[in-house]
């Protein structure tokens, strides 16, 4: 007998998206098997089969939008098992609103790269996981308002830059016609694909998602402020992955023209004159985006170099490039006051004296503040510093053994890829596995133009430690691949132990430096020496062979210089 399956009563929800279909025509299903999953901005809903039988016709596809009563498939029912599910019970709602007395075997606070990785790994290991985040989408700062949207905008900036530089190679284009709304849509589309993918991964693992702000009320309980009120969740174990927030300077006026990185990524407008306060990675990346879109840029950095964590020789090509293109790059400079009028008048104090200048917008990118102090973790017996730092051991345990912490809140470097590795350690230890976080090198990358990437020991750190080094450099001016790209300003540098010849650190500046660095990170992690790197046959002509050339220089076999 052929029977129809309709979308059951789903409350006041209408025009809901089908995000996953679990079957195809010809598949056999049992009564109450989940046939598809719907998702709105408030809830996810598993739609079970009211009948057992064989699917003969599927009338919808993933991405379609449906409402209660919509016909979605036809089933040839089994004569032996005509079991039906009462209509009132057919919509299994996995809501973003937890029950008032919910319980989690493992509770994860924060759904950024660290948090969702921890949740998914623990679920894979058999734990029932609840994941809490203030945002309606997973991914945290990185996917929603950080790493990913900034890289989408940097891609746009690169297209504009490449077109402008084509004239040097005999290819000329007219001035770019920039549709700011379309650029925003492109960025949001990239973010949407990734956050939507995470939602699917969470459903597949049956991770319960709760939208809200969590605060500990005891060693095994949190209170969550959700859009629908306060709820309490008890837990056996917890992982804190609360991340960090942009620092805001207290003397700045409350003015919409003063923005942080989140505001910059919204791309509401392109100011004629933009002051970027802070010469770190975030500020420089956003300066590159806005410069490509037409802003005149000024950088103000209080230290004596941009990107202070990297060696000066690696930063030099970027410094030269932006100094020639931007209005100014002020080092060893502090901003003392801002007066908001028709323009934003900024008072500076620098090594050459004091001065004032006017800007149409200010991007504040002077660092990030840890969110560890926002959780009332002390109520759970977790030690938290005044700065929001949570001390942990190599297994990522806090001072309360059943509560772990990962990511920004456990200290530098505040990087997504560090957090994801810490996340797996925490999840595995929580599930009874033996694991520990003990990396030899954690890479850092500035996605500027040129890119800057480094890992392991830097020359500055070696000098501070009084450690002997042998440093080999290969200039990209001698690289055929770099010259064919018109980018001979790059540099590859590797730091070796002079006695054992082990690779201790590496740094690269130039296009795709972040991709190239991975080989060096692996070499450092595996305790490779110069011969290992020199004897590895690199493809030619590539930028990657510059790493091999530095090792050949150490070995005394280099013939390319």
PDB file of N, CA, C and O in Angstrom, residues 11-37:
ATOM      1  N   UNK A  11       4.777  23.526  15.017  1.00  0.00           N
ATOM      2  CA  UNK A  11       4.535  24.734  15.785  1.00  0.00           C
ATOM      3  C   UNK A  11       4.325  25.940  14.897  1.00  0.00           C
ATOM      4  O   UNK A  11       3.659  25.874  13.861  1.00  0.00           O
ATOM      5  N   UNK A  12       4.905  27.058  15.316  1.00  0.00           N
ATOM      6  CA  UNK A  12       4.705  28.296  14.569  1.00  0.00           C
ATOM      7  C   UNK A  12       5.755  28.514  13.486  1.00  0.00           C
ATOM      8  O   UNK A  12       5.846  29.584  12.892  1.00  0.00           O
ATOM      9  N   UNK A  13       6.564  27.499  13.217  1.00  0.00           N
ATOM     10  CA  UNK A  13       7.628  27.629  12.222  1.00  0.00           C
ATOM     11  C   UNK A  13       7.064  27.449  10.818  1.00  0.00           C
ATOM     12  O   UNK A  13       6.287  26.521  10.556  1.00  0.00           O
ATOM     13  N   UNK A  14       7.451  28.336   9.918  1.00  0.00           N
ATOM     14  CA  UNK A  14       7.010  28.270   8.524  1.00  0.00           C
ATOM     15  C   UNK A  14       8.202  28.466   7.600  1.00  0.00           C
ATOM     16  O   UNK A  14       9.196  29.075   7.985  1.00  0.00           O
ATOM     17  N   UNK A  15       8.080  27.943   6.393  1.00  0.00           N
ATOM     18  CA  UNK A  15       9.133  28.126   5.390  1.00  0.00           C
ATOM     19  C   UNK A  15      10.491  27.707   5.953  1.00  0.00           C
ATOM     20  O   UNK A  15      11.446  28.476   6.008  1.00  0.00           O
ATOM     21  N   UNK A  16      10.577  26.461   6.419  1.00  0.00           N
ATOM     22  CA  UNK A  16      11.771  25.927   7.083  1.00  0.00           C
ATOM     23  C   UNK A  16      12.618  25.158   6.071  1.00  0.00           C
ATOM     24  O   UNK A  16      12.082  24.417   5.237  1.00  0.00           O
ATOM     25  N   UNK A  17      13.923  25.308   6.155  1.00  0.00           N
ATOM     26  CA  UNK A  17      14.824  24.687   5.185  1.00  0.00           C
ATOM     27  C   UNK A  17      15.054  23.216   5.502  1.00  0.00           C
ATOM     28  O   UNK A  17      15.210  22.825   6.669  1.00  0.00           O
ATOM     29  N   UNK A  18      15.096  22.407   4.451  1.00  0.00           N
ATOM     30  CA  UNK A  18      15.539  21.017   4.581  1.00  0.00           C
ATOM     31  C   UNK A  18      17.059  21.019   4.468  1.00  0.00           C
ATOM     32  O   UNK A  18      17.613  21.373   3.425  1.00  0.00           O
ATOM     33  N   UNK A  19      17.742  20.631   5.535  1.00  0.00           N
ATOM     34  CA  UNK A  19      19.198  20.690   5.521  1.00  0.00           C
ATOM     35  C   UNK A  19      19.845  19.323   5.313  1.00  0.00           C
ATOM     36  O   UNK A  19      21.020  19.238   4.964  1.00  0.00           O
ATOM     37  N   UNK A  20      19.071  18.262   5.521  1.00  0.00           N
ATOM     38  CA  UNK A  20      19.650  16.932   5.321  1.00  0.00           C
ATOM     39  C   UNK A  20      18.542  15.923   5.029  1.00  0.00           C
ATOM     40  O   UNK A  20      17.506  15.919   5.704  1.00  0.00           O
ATOM     41  N   UNK A  21      18.748  15.108   3.997  1.00  0.00           N
ATOM     42  CA  UNK A  21      17.835  14.010   3.678  1.00  0.00           C
ATOM     43  C   UNK A  21      18.627  12.711   3.808  1.00  0.00           C
ATOM     44  O   UNK A  21      19.701  12.565   3.219  1.00  0.00           O
ATOM     45  N   UNK A  22      18.071  11.772   4.574  1.00  0.00           N
ATOM     46  CA  UNK A  22      18.840  10.588   4.955  1.00  0.00           C
ATOM     47  C   UNK A  22      18.533   9.353   4.121  1.00  0.00           C
ATOM     48  O   UNK A  22      18.945   8.253   4.489  1.00  0.00           O
ATOM     49  N   UNK A  23      17.848   9.522   3.022  1.00  0.00           N
ATOM     50  CA  UNK A  23      17.470   8.337   2.245  1.00  0.00           C
ATOM     51  C   UNK A  23      17.311   8.692   0.779  1.00  0.00           C
ATOM     52  O   UNK A  23      17.339   9.866   0.393  1.00  0.00           O
ATOM     53  N   UNK A  24      17.128   7.621  -0.033  1.00  0.00           N
ATOM     54  CA  UNK A  24      16.893   7.772  -1.469  1.00  0.00           C
ATOM     55  C   UNK A  24      15.768   6.823  -1.879  1.00  0.00           C
ATOM     56  O   UNK A  24      15.480   5.852  -1.155  1.00  0.00           O
ATOM     57  N   UNK A  25      15.143   7.074  -3.022  1.00  0.00           N
ATOM     58  CA  UNK A  25      14.149   6.109  -3.504  1.00  0.00           C
ATOM     59  C   UNK A  25      14.751   4.705  -3.585  1.00  0.00           C
ATOM     60  O   UNK A  25      15.887   4.530  -4.045  1.00  0.00           O
ATOM     61  N   UNK A  26      13.989   3.726  -3.092  1.00  0.00           N
ATOM     62  CA  UNK A  26      14.469   2.358  -3.044  1.00  0.00           C
ATOM     63  C   UNK A  26      14.960   1.944  -1.674  1.00  0.00           C
ATOM     64  O   UNK A  26      15.075   0.742  -1.387  1.00  0.00           O
ATOM     65  N   UNK A  27      15.265   2.909  -0.815  1.00  0.00           N
ATOM     66  CA  UNK A  27      15.717   2.584   0.536  1.00  0.00           C
ATOM     67  C   UNK A  27      14.558   2.058   1.365  1.00  0.00           C
ATOM     68  O   UNK A  27      13.398   2.465   1.198  1.00  0.00           O
ATOM     69  N   UNK A  28      14.861   1.145   2.300  1.00  0.00           N
ATOM     70  CA  UNK A  28      13.876   0.633   3.252  1.00  0.00           C
ATOM     71  C   UNK A  28      14.053   1.364   4.574  1.00  0.00           C
ATOM     72  O   UNK A  28      15.177   1.583   5.041  1.00  0.00           O
ATOM     73  N   UNK A  29      12.944   1.768   5.168  1.00  0.00           N
ATOM     74  CA  UNK A  29      12.997   2.504   6.425  1.00  0.00           C
ATOM     75  C   UNK A  29      12.115   1.813   7.445  1.00  0.00           C
ATOM     76  O   UNK A  29      11.147   1.117   7.105  1.00  0.00           O
ATOM     77  N   UNK A  30      12.472   2.002   8.706  1.00  0.00           N
ATOM     78  CA  UNK A  30      11.650   1.511   9.805  1.00  0.00           C
ATOM     79  C   UNK A  30      10.859   2.678  10.381  1.00  0.00           C
ATOM     80  O   UNK A  30      11.228   3.845  10.220  1.00  0.00           O
ATOM     81  N   UNK A  31       9.759   2.335  11.030  1.00  0.00           N
ATOM     82  CA  UNK A  31       8.981   3.381  11.680  1.00  0.00           C
ATOM     83  C   UNK A  31       9.866   4.115  12.685  1.00  0.00           C
ATOM     84  O   UNK A  31      10.639   3.504  13.433  1.00  0.00           O
ATOM     85  N   UNK A  32       9.782   5.441  12.685  1.00  0.00           N
ATOM     86  CA  UNK A  32      10.520   6.343  13.572  1.00  0.00           C
ATOM     87  C   UNK A  32      11.953   6.590  13.119  1.00  0.00           C
ATOM     88  O   UNK A  32      12.683   7.353  13.766  1.00  0.00           O
ATOM     89  N   UNK A  33      12.408   5.976  12.011  1.00  0.00           N
ATOM     90  CA  UNK A  33      13.706   6.369  11.448  1.00  0.00           C
ATOM     91  C   UNK A  33      13.642   7.839  11.024  1.00  0.00           C
ATOM     92  O   UNK A  33      12.616   8.294  10.485  1.00  0.00           O
ATOM     93  N   UNK A  34      14.751   8.567  11.243  1.00  0.00           N
ATOM     94  CA  UNK A  34      14.793   9.959  10.787  1.00  0.00           C
ATOM     95  C   UNK A  34      14.944   9.980   9.271  1.00  0.00           C
ATOM     96  O   UNK A  34      15.888   9.405   8.719  1.00  0.00           O
ATOM     97  N   UNK A  35      13.996  10.633   8.583  1.00  0.00           N
ATOM     98  CA  UNK A  35      14.042  10.668   7.128  1.00  0.00           C
ATOM     99  C   UNK A  35      14.656  11.964   6.611  1.00  0.00           C
ATOM    100  O   UNK A  35      15.221  12.006   5.520  1.00  0.00           O
ATOM    101  N   UNK A  36      14.520  13.044   7.393  1.00  0.00           N
ATOM    102  CA  UNK A  36      15.128  14.315   7.000  1.00  0.00           C
ATOM    103  C   UNK A  36      15.232  15.217   8.210  1.00  0.00           C
ATOM    104  O   UNK A  36      14.590  14.994   9.246  1.00  0.00           O
ATOM    105  N   UNK A  37      16.062  16.256   8.069  1.00  0.00           N
ATOM    106  CA  UNK A  37      16.250  17.226   9.144  1.00  0.00           C
ATOM    107  C   UNK A  37      15.940  18.613   8.607  1.00  0.00           C
ATOM    108  O   UNK A  37      16.391  18.999   7.524  1.00  0.00           O
TER     109      UNK A  37
END
